[in-house]
Structure formats: C-alpha cells, structure tokens
PDB file of C-alpha atoms in Angstrom:
ATOM      1  CA  ALA H 158      33.086  -6.348  -8.388  1.00 46.00           C
ATOM      2  CA  THR H 159      31.258  -4.529 -11.158  1.00 41.00           C
ATOM      3  CA  LEU H 160      27.717  -4.802 -12.423  1.00 39.00           C
ATOM      4  CA  ARG H 161      26.817  -3.091 -15.690  1.00 43.00           C
ATOM      5  CA  GLY H 162      29.543  -0.519 -15.221  1.00 42.00           C
ATOM      6  CA  VAL H 163      28.611   0.302 -11.620  1.00 41.00           C
ATOM      7  CA  ALA H 164      31.305  -0.237  -9.009  1.00 43.00           C
ATOM      8  CA  VAL H 165      30.175  -1.705  -5.697  1.00 41.00           C
ATOM      9  CA  ARG H 166      32.012  -3.138  -2.750  1.00 44.00           C
ATOM     10  CA  ALA H 167      31.783  -6.745  -1.737  1.00 43.00           C
ATOM     11  CA  PRO H 168      29.213  -7.689   0.933  1.00 43.00           C
ATOM     12  CA  VAL H 169      30.392  -6.741   4.413  1.00 41.00           C
ATOM     13  CA  VAL H 170      30.164  -9.077   7.388  1.00 38.00           C
ATOM     14  CA  LEU H 171      28.990  -7.201  10.480  1.00 37.00           C
ATOM     15  CA  GLY H 172      29.939  -8.394  13.970  1.00 41.00           C
ATOM     16  CA  SER H 173      28.729 -11.705  15.261  1.00 41.00           C
ATOM     17  CA  ARG H 174      25.995 -11.955  12.641  1.00 39.00           C
ATOM     18  CA  ALA H 175      28.522 -13.557  10.296  1.00 38.00           C
ATOM     19  CA  SER H 176      28.472 -16.731  12.379  1.00 40.00           C
ATOM     20  CA  ARG H 177      24.727 -17.162  12.035  1.00 41.00           C
ATOM     21  CA  PRO H 178      23.706 -19.484   9.205  1.00 43.00           C
ATOM     22  CA  GLY H 179      21.494 -18.048   6.514  1.00 41.00           C
ATOM     23  CA  ARG H 180      22.242 -14.373   7.304  1.00 39.00           C
ATOM     24  CA  ARG H 181      22.869 -12.085   4.364  1.00 40.00           C
ATOM     25  CA  GLY H 182      25.632  -9.523   4.193  1.00 38.00           C
ATOM     26  CA  ALA H 183      25.068  -5.830   3.593  1.00 38.00           C
ATOM     27  CA  LEU H 184      25.920  -4.059   0.360  1.00 38.00           C
ATOM     28  CA  VAL H 185      27.832  -0.807   0.833  1.00 39.00           C
ATOM     29  CA  VAL H 186      27.212   1.837  -1.841  1.00 38.00           C
ATOM     30  CA  ARG H 187      29.757   4.649  -2.151  1.00 39.00           C
ATOM     31  CA  GLY H 188      28.591   7.991  -0.832  1.00 42.00           C
ATOM     32  CA  ASP H 189      29.270   9.627  -4.197  1.00 42.00           C
ATOM     33  CA  ALA H 190      27.420   6.964  -6.164  1.00 39.00           C
ATOM     34  CA  ILE H 191      23.795   8.015  -5.681  1.00 44.00           C
ATOM     35  CA  ASP H 192      23.086   8.033  -9.385  1.00 50.00           C
ATOM     36  CA  ASP H 193      24.886   4.720  -9.795  1.00 50.00           C
ATOM     37  CA  ALA H 194      22.761   3.202  -7.045  1.00 47.00           C
ATOM     38  CA  ALA H 195      19.570   4.344  -8.742  1.00 48.00           C
ATOM     39  CA  ALA H 196      20.791   2.952 -12.061  1.00 52.00           C
ATOM     40  CA  LEU H 197      21.663  -0.353 -10.418  1.00 45.00           C
ATOM     41  CA  ALA H 198      18.218  -0.572  -8.854  1.00 47.00           C
ATOM     42  CA  THR H 199      16.603  -0.201 -12.266  1.00 46.00           C
ATOM     43  CA  ALA H 200      18.937  -2.628 -14.058  1.00 48.00           C
ATOM     44  CA  GLY H 201      17.167  -5.606 -15.619  1.00 44.00           C
ATOM     45  CA  PRO H 202      18.169  -9.243 -15.390  1.00 42.00           C
ATOM     46  CA  SER H 203      19.368  -9.358 -19.016  1.00 40.00           C
ATOM     47  CA  ASP H 204      23.009  -8.929 -17.964  1.00 42.00           C
ATOM     48  CA  LYS H 205      24.057 -12.463 -17.076  1.00 38.00           C
ATOM     49  CA  THR H 206      27.708 -11.620 -16.333  1.00 38.00           C
ATOM     50  CA  GLY H 207      27.115 -10.103 -12.898  1.00 37.00           C
ATOM     51  CA  PRO H 208      25.672 -11.563  -9.704  1.00 37.00           C
ATOM     52  CA  ALA H 209      21.988 -12.394  -9.439  1.00 38.00           C
ATOM     53  CA  ALA H 210      19.495  -9.792  -8.292  1.00 38.00           C
ATOM     54  CA  SER H 211      19.028 -11.630  -4.994  1.00 37.00           C
ATOM     55  CA  VAL H 212      22.758 -11.217  -4.242  1.00 37.00           C
ATOM     56  CA  VAL H 213      23.198  -7.497  -4.969  1.00 40.00           C
ATOM     57  CA  VAL H 214      20.480  -5.360  -3.398  1.00 46.00           C
ATOM     58  CA  PRO H 215      21.407  -1.662  -3.479  1.00 55.00           C
ATOM     59  CA  LYS H 216      19.896   0.603  -0.879  1.00 67.00           C
ATOM     60  CA  LEU H 217      18.576   3.806  -2.438  1.00 74.00           C
ATOM     61  CA  PRO H 218      19.560   6.943  -0.496  1.00 79.00           C
ATOM     62  CA  ARG H 219      16.686   8.567   1.379  1.00 81.00           C
ATOM     63  CA  SER H 220      16.166  12.139   2.460  1.00 78.00           C
ATOM     64  CA  ASP H 221      17.388  13.177   5.912  1.00 75.00           C
ATOM     65  CA  CYS H 222      14.066  14.892   6.691  1.00 79.00           C
ATOM     66  CA  THR H 223      12.595  13.618   9.962  1.00 78.00           C
ATOM     67  CA  ARG H 224       9.635  15.995  10.358  1.00 82.00           C
ATOM     68  CA  THR H 225       6.256  14.560   9.442  1.00 83.00           C
ATOM     69  CA  VAL H 226       3.019  16.246   8.445  1.00 81.00           C
ATOM     70  CA  ALA H 227       0.425  16.297  11.215  1.00 79.00           C
ATOM     71  CA  LYS H 228      -2.748  14.356  10.556  1.00 74.00           C
ATOM     72  CA  SER H 229      -5.607  16.639   9.563  1.00 69.00           C
ATOM     73  CA  GLU H 230      -8.362  16.980  12.132  1.00 64.00           C
ATOM     74  CA  GLY H 231     -12.084  16.944  11.515  1.00 60.00           C
ATOM     75  CA  PHE H 232     -14.527  14.543   9.885  1.00 62.00           C
ATOM     76  CA  ASP H 233     -13.308  12.593   6.872  1.00 69.00           C
ATOM     77  CA  LEU H 234     -15.741  10.205   5.225  1.00 68.00           C
ATOM     78  CA  SER H 235     -12.937   8.170   3.645  1.00 66.00           C
ATOM     79  CA  THR H 236     -11.605   7.214   7.085  1.00 71.00           C
ATOM     80  CA  THR H 237     -15.012   6.591   8.661  1.00 78.00           C
ATOM     81  CA  SER H 238     -16.414   3.085   8.960  1.00 83.00           C
ATOM     82  CA  PHE H 239     -19.783   2.608   7.272  1.00 85.00           C
ATOM     83  CA  GLY H 240     -20.403  -0.183   9.753  1.00 85.00           C
ATOM     84  CA  SER H 241     -20.148   2.278  12.624  1.00 85.00           C
ATOM     85  CA  ILE H 242     -22.522   4.653  10.847  1.00 87.00           C
ATOM     86  CA  GLY H 243     -25.019   1.839  10.245  1.00 88.00           C
ATOM     87  CA  LEU H 244     -24.953   0.701  13.848  1.00 88.00           C
ATOM     88  CA  GLY H 245     -25.102   4.279  15.119  1.00 89.00           C
ATOM     89  CA  VAL H 246     -28.285   4.897  13.144  1.00 90.00           C
ATOM     90  CA  GLY H 247     -29.903   1.458  13.205  1.00 88.00           C
ATOM     91  CA  LEU H 248     -29.625   0.521  16.871  1.00 89.00           C
ATOM     92  CA  PRO H 249     -31.342   3.694  18.222  1.00 89.00           C
ATOM     93  CA  LEU H 250     -34.154   3.215  15.685  1.00 89.00           C
ATOM     94  CA  LEU H 251     -34.519  -0.442  16.652  1.00 88.00           C
ATOM     95  CA  MET H 252     -34.538   0.349  20.366  1.00 89.00           C
ATOM     96  CA  SER H 253     -37.050   3.181  19.929  1.00 88.00           C
ATOM     97  CA  GLY H 254     -39.352   0.951  17.901  1.00 86.00           C
ATOM     98  CA  PHE H 255     -39.094  -1.839  20.444  1.00 84.00           C
ATOM     99  CA  LEU H 256     -39.889   0.432  23.393  1.00 86.00           C
ATOM    100  CA  GLY H 257     -42.649   2.178  21.476  1.00 83.00           C
ATOM    101  CA  TYR H 258     -44.260  -1.128  20.540  1.00 80.00           C
ATOM    102  CA  PHE H 259     -44.698  -1.917  24.264  1.00 80.00           C
ATOM    103  CA  ASN H 260     -45.790   1.667  25.006  1.00 79.00           C
ATOM    104  CA  VAL H 261     -42.724   2.374  27.144  1.00 80.00           C
ATOM    105  CA  ILE H 262     -42.131   5.566  25.167  1.00 81.00           C
ATOM    106  CA  PRO H 263     -44.670   7.424  23.036  1.00 81.00           C
ATOM    107  CA  THR H 264     -43.948   6.668  19.372  1.00 76.00           C
ATOM    108  CA  GLY H 265     -47.521   6.467  18.131  1.00 75.00           C
ATOM    109  CA  SER H 266     -48.142   4.457  14.985  1.00 79.00           C
ATOM    110  CA  ILE H 267     -44.557   4.587  13.694  1.00 84.00           C
ATOM    111  CA  SER H 268     -43.177   2.040  16.159  1.00 82.00           C
ATOM    112  CA  SER H 269     -43.517  -0.761  13.607  1.00 83.00           C
ATOM    113  CA  LEU H 270     -41.651   1.300  11.003  1.00 87.00           C
ATOM    114  CA  LEU H 271     -38.905   2.022  13.501  1.00 87.00           C
ATOM    115  CA  LEU H 272     -38.605  -1.693  14.235  1.00 87.00           C
ATOM    116  CA  ILE H 273     -38.407  -2.648  10.554  1.00 89.00           C
ATOM    117  CA  TYR H 274     -35.962   0.007   9.413  1.00 89.00           C
ATOM    118  CA  GLY H 275     -33.933  -0.179  12.603  1.00 89.00           C
ATOM    119  CA  PHE H 276     -33.514  -3.926  12.193  1.00 91.00           C
ATOM    120  CA  ILE H 277     -32.473  -3.678   8.515  1.00 92.00           C
ATOM    121  CA  ILE H 278     -29.994  -0.833   9.079  1.00 92.00           C
ATOM    122  CA  SER H 279     -28.523  -2.532  12.159  1.00 91.00           C
ATOM    123  CA  LEU H 280     -28.123  -5.799  10.248  1.00 92.00           C
ATOM    124  CA  ILE H 281     -26.247  -4.016   7.444  1.00 92.00           C
ATOM    125  CA  GLY H 282     -24.102  -2.241  10.029  1.00 90.00           C
ATOM    126  CA  PHE H 283     -23.169  -5.500  11.742  1.00 90.00           C
ATOM    127  CA  ALA H 284     -22.259  -7.068   8.383  1.00 90.00           C
ATOM    128  CA  LEU H 285     -20.027  -4.142   7.425  1.00 88.00           C
ATOM    129  CA  GLN H 286     -18.365  -4.166  10.833  1.00 87.00           C
ATOM    130  CA  TYR H 287     -17.595  -7.857  10.460  1.00 87.00           C
ATOM    131  CA  ALA H 288     -16.198  -7.485   6.912  1.00 85.00           C
ATOM    132  CA  LYS H 289     -14.236  -4.262   7.373  1.00 86.00           C
ATOM    133  CA  LEU H 290     -10.481  -3.959   6.939  1.00 83.00           C
ATOM    134  CA  GLU H 291      -8.902  -1.202   9.018  1.00 87.00           C
ATOM    135  CA  PRO H 292      -7.090   1.541   7.058  1.00 87.00           C
ATOM    136  CA  LEU H 293      -3.356   2.060   7.387  1.00 89.00           C
ATOM    137  CA  GLU H 294      -1.937   5.309   8.702  1.00 88.00           C
ATOM    138  CA  CYS H 295       0.204   7.037   6.102  1.00 90.00           C
ATOM    139  CA  VAL H 296       3.331   8.731   7.460  1.00 91.00           C
ATOM    140  CA  THR H 297       4.077  11.750   5.273  1.00 91.00           C
ATOM    141  CA  TYR H 298       7.386  13.577   5.588  1.00 91.00           C
ATOM    142  CA  GLU H 299       7.372  17.317   4.959  1.00 90.00           C
ATOM    143  CA  ASP H 300       9.729  17.266   1.984  1.00 89.00           C
ATOM    144  CA  ALA H 301       7.612  14.552   0.329  1.00 90.00           C
ATOM    145  CA  ALA H 302       4.429  16.535   0.906  1.00 90.00           C
ATOM    146  CA  ARG H 303       5.949  19.530  -0.912  1.00 91.00           C
ATOM    147  CA  VAL H 304       6.739  17.577  -4.087  1.00 90.00           C
ATOM    148  CA  ARG H 305       3.810  15.155  -4.053  1.00 90.00           C
ATOM    149  CA  GLU H 306       1.523  17.112  -6.365  1.00 89.00           C
ATOM    150  CA  SER H 307       4.199  17.706  -8.991  1.00 89.00           C
ATOM    151  CA  GLN H 308       5.957  14.324  -8.919  1.00 90.00           C
ATOM    152  CA  THR H 309       3.480  11.615  -7.915  1.00 90.00           C
ATOM    153  CA  THR H 310       1.816   9.361 -10.485  1.00 91.00           C
ATOM    154  CA  ALA H 311      -1.839   8.430 -10.814  1.00 90.00           C
ATOM    155  CA  ILE H 312      -1.121   4.848  -9.742  1.00 91.00           C
ATOM    156  CA  LEU H 313       0.792   5.894  -6.605  1.00 92.00           C
ATOM    157  CA  THR H 314      -2.067   8.229  -5.681  1.00 90.00           C
ATOM    158  CA  GLN H 315      -4.569   5.411  -6.165  1.00 90.00           C
ATOM    159  CA  VAL H 316      -2.517   3.031  -3.994  1.00 91.00           C
ATOM    160  CA  ARG H 317      -2.196   5.618  -1.216  1.00 91.00           C
ATOM    161  CA  ASN H 318      -5.925   6.351  -1.248  1.00 89.00           C
ATOM    162  CA  ASP H 319      -6.856   2.664  -1.315  1.00 88.00           C
ATOM    163  CA  VAL H 320      -4.834   1.575   1.709  1.00 89.00           C
ATOM    164  CA  THR H 321      -5.709   4.592   3.860  1.00 89.00           C
ATOM    165  CA  ARG H 322      -9.475   4.032   3.776  1.00 86.00           C
ATOM    166  CA  TYR H 323     -11.761   1.307   5.085  1.00 85.00           C
ATOM    167  CA  ARG H 324     -12.234  -1.651   2.787  1.00 82.00           C
ATOM    168  CA  TYR H 325     -14.896  -4.333   3.033  1.00 83.00           C
ATOM    169  CA  GLY H 326     -14.616  -8.010   2.166  1.00 78.00           C
ATOM    170  CA  ASP H 327     -10.835  -8.028   1.649  1.00 73.00           C
ATOM    171  CA  GLU H 328      -8.522 -10.094   3.819  1.00 75.00           C
ATOM    172  CA  GLN H 329      -5.695  -7.567   3.503  1.00 83.00           C
ATOM    173  CA  HIS H 330      -4.633  -4.433   1.640  1.00 87.00           C
ATOM    174  CA  LEU H 331      -3.422  -4.842  -1.966  1.00 87.00           C
ATOM    175  CA  GLU H 332      -4.697  -8.413  -1.869  1.00 86.00           C
ATOM    176  CA  GLU H 333      -5.376  -8.661  -5.623  1.00 86.00           C
ATOM    177  CA  ALA H 334      -2.111  -6.956  -6.567  1.00 88.00           C
ATOM    178  CA  LEU H 335      -0.030  -9.305  -4.425  1.00 90.00           C
ATOM    179  CA  ALA H 336      -1.860 -12.343  -5.834  1.00 89.00           C
ATOM    180  CA  ILE H 337      -0.936 -11.259  -9.378  1.00 89.00           C
ATOM    181  CA  ILE H 338       2.696 -10.519  -8.515  1.00 91.00           C
ATOM    182  CA  PHE H 339       3.414 -13.657  -6.475  1.00 92.00           C
ATOM    183  CA  ARG H 340       1.095 -16.098  -8.320  1.00 90.00           C
ATOM    184  CA  TYR H 341      -0.126 -17.946  -5.225  1.00 89.00           C
ATOM    185  CA  ASN H 342      -0.304 -21.749  -5.545  1.00 88.00           C
ATOM    186  CA  ARG H 343       0.756 -21.634  -9.196  1.00 89.00           C
ATOM    187  CA  PRO H 344       3.932 -22.820 -10.942  1.00 88.00           C
ATOM    188  CA  GLY H 345       6.789 -20.450 -10.207  1.00 84.00           C
ATOM    189  CA  GLY H 346       4.793 -18.702  -7.497  1.00 87.00           C
ATOM    190  CA  LEU H 347       4.469 -18.816  -3.718  1.00 89.00           C
ATOM    191  CA  ARG H 348       2.192 -20.796  -1.482  1.00 90.00           C
ATOM    192  CA  LYS H 349      -0.808 -18.837  -0.228  1.00 89.00           C
ATOM    193  CA  ASN H 350       0.352 -19.234   3.376  1.00 89.00           C
ATOM    194  CA  GLN H 351       3.587 -17.411   2.443  1.00 90.00           C
ATOM    195  CA  ALA H 352       1.725 -14.273   1.411  1.00 90.00           C
ATOM    196  CA  PRO H 353       3.248 -11.000   2.668  1.00 93.00           C
ATOM    197  CA  LYS H 354       1.123  -8.566   4.659  1.00 92.00           C
ATOM    198  CA  LEU H 355       1.142  -4.798   4.149  1.00 92.00           C
ATOM    199  CA  VAL H 356       1.562  -3.205   7.590  1.00 92.00           C
ATOM    200  CA  GLY H 357       2.686   0.358   6.851  1.00 92.00           C
ATOM    201  CA  ILE H 358       2.931   3.087   4.234  1.00 94.00           C
ATOM    202  CA  ALA H 359       4.997   6.259   4.086  1.00 93.00           C
ATOM    203  CA  GLU H 360       5.634   9.153   1.704  1.00 93.00           C
ATOM    204  CA  GLN H 361       9.325  10.010   1.496  1.00 92.00           C
ATOM    205  CA  VAL H 362      11.897  11.592  -0.793  1.00 92.00           C
ATOM    206  CA  ILE H 363      14.321   9.037  -2.247  1.00 91.00           C
ATOM    207  CA  VAL H 364      17.071   9.955  -4.732  1.00 86.00           C
ATOM    208  CA  ASP H 365      15.580  13.488  -4.675  1.00 87.00           C
ATOM    209  CA  ARG H 366      12.256  12.173  -5.996  1.00 91.00           C
ATOM    210  CA  TYR H 367       8.829  11.544  -4.461  1.00 93.00           C
ATOM    211  CA  ALA H 368       8.429   7.939  -3.300  1.00 92.00           C
ATOM    212  CA  LEU H 369       5.744   5.774  -1.755  1.00 93.00           C
ATOM    213  CA  VAL H 370       7.259   3.234   0.647  1.00 94.00           C
ATOM    214  CA  LEU H 371       5.235   0.087   1.363  1.00 94.00           C
ATOM    215  CA  LYS H 372       6.229  -1.891   4.450  1.00 94.00           C
ATOM    216  CA  PHE H 373       5.511  -5.629   4.399  1.00 94.00           C
ATOM    217  CA  GLU H 374       5.799  -8.386   6.950  1.00 93.00           C
ATOM    218  CA  SER H 375       6.879 -11.564   5.154  1.00 91.00           C
ATOM    219  CA  PRO H 376       8.288 -14.015   7.732  1.00 91.00           C
ATOM    220  CA  LYS H 377       7.858 -17.020   5.422  1.00 90.00           C
ATOM    221  CA  MET H 378       9.613 -15.431   2.434  1.00 91.00           C
ATOM    222  CA  GLU H 379      13.264 -15.021   1.523  1.00 90.00           C
ATOM    223  CA  LEU H 380      14.640 -11.685   0.346  1.00 90.00           C
ATOM    224  CA  SER H 381      15.252 -13.296  -3.042  1.00 90.00           C
ATOM    225  CA  ASP H 382      11.492 -13.858  -3.387  1.00 91.00           C
ATOM    226  CA  TRP H 383      11.183 -10.075  -3.454  1.00 92.00           C
ATOM    227  CA  THR H 384      14.262  -9.103  -5.456  1.00 90.00           C
ATOM    228  CA  ASP H 385      13.623 -11.696  -8.162  1.00 90.00           C
ATOM    229  CA  ARG H 386      10.249 -10.031  -8.746  1.00 91.00           C
ATOM    230  CA  ARG H 387      11.480  -6.445  -8.571  1.00 91.00           C
ATOM    231  CA  GLU H 388      10.892  -5.794 -12.262  1.00 90.00           C
ATOM    232  CA  LYS H 389       7.398  -7.291 -12.064  1.00 91.00           C
ATOM    233  CA  ILE H 390       6.541  -5.062  -9.091  1.00 92.00           C
ATOM    234  CA  GLN H 391       7.922  -2.046 -10.945  1.00 90.00           C
ATOM    235  CA  ALA H 392       5.849  -2.824 -14.040  1.00 89.00           C
ATOM    236  CA  PHE H 393       2.689  -3.448 -12.002  1.00 90.00           C
ATOM    237  CA  PHE H 394       2.832  -0.088 -10.210  1.00 90.00           C
ATOM    238  CA  GLY H 395       4.171   1.776 -13.252  1.00 82.00           C
ATOM    239  CA  PRO H 396       4.574   3.521 -15.536  1.00 85.00           C
ATOM    240  CA  GLY H 397       6.826   6.260 -14.258  1.00 88.00           C
ATOM    241  CA  VAL H 398       8.036   4.284 -11.228  1.00 90.00           C
ATOM    242  CA  THR H 399      11.402   2.860 -10.186  1.00 89.00           C
ATOM    243  CA  CYS H 400      11.253   0.054  -7.623  1.00 91.00           C
ATOM    244  CA  GLY H 401      13.767  -0.463  -4.816  1.00 90.00           C
ATOM    245  CA  ILE H 402      13.646  -3.207  -2.197  1.00 91.00           C
ATOM    246  CA  THR H 403      15.188  -2.928   1.276  1.00 90.00           C
ATOM    247  CA  GLU H 404      15.193  -5.503   4.061  1.00 89.00           C
ATOM    248  CA  VAL H 405      14.783  -3.497   7.273  1.00 88.00           C
ATOM    249  CA  GLY H 406      14.510  -6.405   9.691  1.00 86.00           C
ATOM    250  CA  GLU H 407      14.037 -10.125   9.990  1.00 88.00           C
ATOM    251  CA  GLY H 408      11.080 -10.877   7.747  1.00 89.00           C
ATOM    252  CA  VAL H 409      10.319  -7.177   7.197  1.00 92.00           C
ATOM    253  CA  VAL H 410      10.776  -5.636   3.746  1.00 93.00           C
ATOM    254  CA  GLU H 411      10.155  -2.142   2.409  1.00 93.00           C
ATOM    255  CA  VAL H 412       9.213  -1.727  -1.255  1.00 93.00           C
ATOM    256  CA  GLU H 413      10.194   1.740  -2.478  1.00 92.00           C
ATOM    257  CA  LEU H 414       8.126   3.020  -5.402  1.00 93.00           C
ATOM    258  CA  VAL H 415      10.080   6.064  -6.611  1.00 92.00           C
ATOM    259  CA  SER H 416       8.544   8.394  -9.194  1.00 90.00           C
ATOM    260  CA  ASP H 417      10.999   8.946 -12.047  1.00 84.00           C
ATOM    261  CA  GLY H 418       9.074  11.904 -13.493  1.00 76.00           C
ATOM    262  CA  SER H 419       8.032  10.241 -16.750  1.00 74.00           C
ATOM    263  CA  ASP H 420       4.392   9.810 -15.712  1.00 67.00           C
ATOM    264  CA  ALA H 421       3.967  12.513 -13.063  1.00 60.00           C
ATOM    265  CA  SER H 422       0.398  13.630 -12.488  1.00 55.00           C
ATOM    266  CA  GLY H 423       1.316  17.164 -11.454  1.00 50.00           C
ATOM    267  CA  PRO H 424       0.715  20.464 -13.269  1.00 44.00           C
ATOM    268  CA  GLY H 425       1.827  20.749 -16.854  1.00 44.00           C
ATOM    269  CA  ASN H 426       1.321  17.178 -17.976  1.00 50.00           C
ATOM    270  CA  GLY H 427      -2.041  17.693 -19.655  1.00 49.00           C
ATOM    271  CA  MET H 428      -3.882  15.608 -17.031  1.00 52.00           C
ATOM    272  CA  GLU H 429      -5.147  18.420 -14.785  1.00 52.00           C
ATOM    273  CA  ASP H 430      -8.773  17.859 -15.829  1.00 57.00           C
ATOM    274  CA  MET H 431      -8.608  14.053 -15.600  1.00 56.00           C
ATOM    275  CA  GLU H 432      -9.133  11.663 -12.706  1.00 61.00           C
ATOM    276  CA  VAL H 433      -8.131   8.024 -12.358  1.00 61.00           C
ATOM    277  CA  LEU H 434     -10.624   5.244 -11.694  1.00 61.00           C
ATOM    278  CA  PRO H 435      -9.897   1.674 -10.567  1.00 60.00           C
ATOM    279  CA  PRO H 436      -9.334  -0.901 -13.332  1.00 60.00           C
ATOM    280  CA  LEU H 437     -12.341  -2.868 -14.546  1.00 53.00           C
ATOM    281  CA  MET H 438     -10.521  -6.115 -13.763  1.00 53.00           C
ATOM    282  CA  PRO H 439      -7.406  -6.940 -11.702  1.00 52.00           C
ATOM    283  CA  GLY H 440      -4.280  -6.547 -13.797  1.00 52.00           C
ATOM    284  CA  LEU H 441      -5.776  -4.063 -16.262  1.00 55.00           C
ATOM    285  CA  SER H 442      -4.649  -0.455 -16.522  1.00 56.00           C
ATOM    286  CA  PRO H 443      -6.550   2.206 -14.576  1.00 59.00           C
ATOM    287  CA  ARG H 444      -9.150   4.261 -16.405  1.00 57.00           C
ATOM    288  CA  TYR H 445      -8.861   8.004 -16.992  1.00 57.00           C
ATOM    289  CA  VAL H 446     -12.006  10.126 -17.288  1.00 57.00           C
ATOM    290  CA  LYS H 447     -12.834  13.807 -17.224  1.00 56.00           C
ATOM    291  CA  LYS H 448     -13.328  15.101 -13.711  1.00 59.00           C
ATOM    292  CA  GLY H 449     -16.978  15.133 -12.760  1.00 57.00           C
ATOM    293  CA  SER H 450     -18.046  12.765 -15.530  1.00 52.00           C
ATOM    294  CA  ALA H 451     -17.709   9.527 -13.544  1.00 51.00           C
TER     295      ALA H 451
END
C-alpha cells in the first residue's frame, strides 16, 4: 500500500499473537526508507485516500548507541527536596528548644525562639514532603549528549528540566500539558481516569537528530488515542519538533519528540543571550528574556 507517495509493507502477523483478539500488527519500514519513515511520521491527516493514522504507525529509526552518560555526582539543588531541607533544619531547632525549655540542655533565653522557629520550619517541611512529586531520572545516551546543545529546542530543554526536579502540589509530571492535549472529561476527550502517566524520559538520537523520548503508562488507552493526537502533541511541544509514537509494550507508549533543526537553541541562532521562562498560563507560549534579567 502507499501513503502520500511512501511505500510501506502491509502489517505483519507475528507468531501466536495473531490469534489474540484486539492485538495490532507491526508495520515494517524498509531499511533504506529512513527519510520516508520520517516524512510519514510528519504527514498530516489531510490525505484521506490512505489508511487512518491509528492504522499506520511508522517506527522512527533510533541510533545504535548503547552507552549512557554517568549521572553527575555532588550536590544539586534542583534534585534536592525542599521538604527534606525544612525537616532537617526545623526538627533539630524544635528539639533543642523543647529540651532547653525544660533545662535539659543549656539554651539560655533563646529556647522560646528555637521552639517557635523550629515548629514553623518543621511544619513547612512536613507540608512540602507531603506534596512533593519525585523527579524522574533522565537516561542520556552519549551521542545525544554530544548534539544536545546544538540541536535541542527551548521547549525540549524546559520539559527535561521540569520532569527531572522535585515538584510540589502536582499529581504527576506534565499534568497541565496532558490535560490540554487529551481534554479530560470534555467532548472528544478522555475520561480523567484514563489519563496516561509519565514514568520515564530519555535523550536519544533518532533519524540522526536529537530527540527527547517520553515514556508513558496508559493501560486504559488505545494506541489510536495517541496516534490520533500526534499532530496536537507535535504542535504543543513545538516549534521545531517532529513527533513519533511507538508502542513498546501492552499499555506502554513512547512519545518521540525529535528536533528538526528549525528552532534549535544551540550556537548561531541568535538566542545565546536569552533564556526561556515558563508560560504565564497553561497553553501559552514560553517567554524569552535576557539572561540575568528575570
């Protein structure tokens, strides 16, 4: 069959899985059709002559690199829980004030201050510990690390930084973005209890370009729920991004955000002295300001 001038083979039935109801076949892309696969992944739904997007899901070729970058050692504030800091400071102050108030240890006249400040700081620490969302570990492959600075986009950098640090008050990572894309409990959207959950993130090279791969668990969703929204996902995390979607297991989907070079934030694009800030409201574009002026 052909789709927009790209030749693909018919879905292949593998082993005994063909006898299971509801199982999808696998699309085989020719080894010499890397560019065609990338073009197919970016094709819009305007061509009504070919199969639907949920039927043809090309798998973008990934780099063969298997070596990952070791996690940097040392203290990093972005990966440190403020709740732990609050409890680590507040509880000793509270205990010292308590013991000093009963003259167990000599604290003089500051025991009441230690009690007050220790209680307040400990209370804030407990609240932050309760509301914290653990960061995800980003797996970075060596070839992706080499091209990250020259090929990544400001949005991809913001996403990577957001999900690899502690967050407070959110139920899950990218919560607002997923609510906009899937329109929970609204016409044409998904039910809130079907919401996917981001469980992993990786930096890889796909189609010889830098890519951020987001791994989701979505046991209550069909693959078509993802592929039918591929263009919306691409537009949300764009510009300068091509979106691919791969089902890697039962209820597990990887969203591949591949930089196409049109909005790279690397050297030579006139953005060296700018930094990106979060949008003022969900759904708005990020803000760009001079470095050091925020």
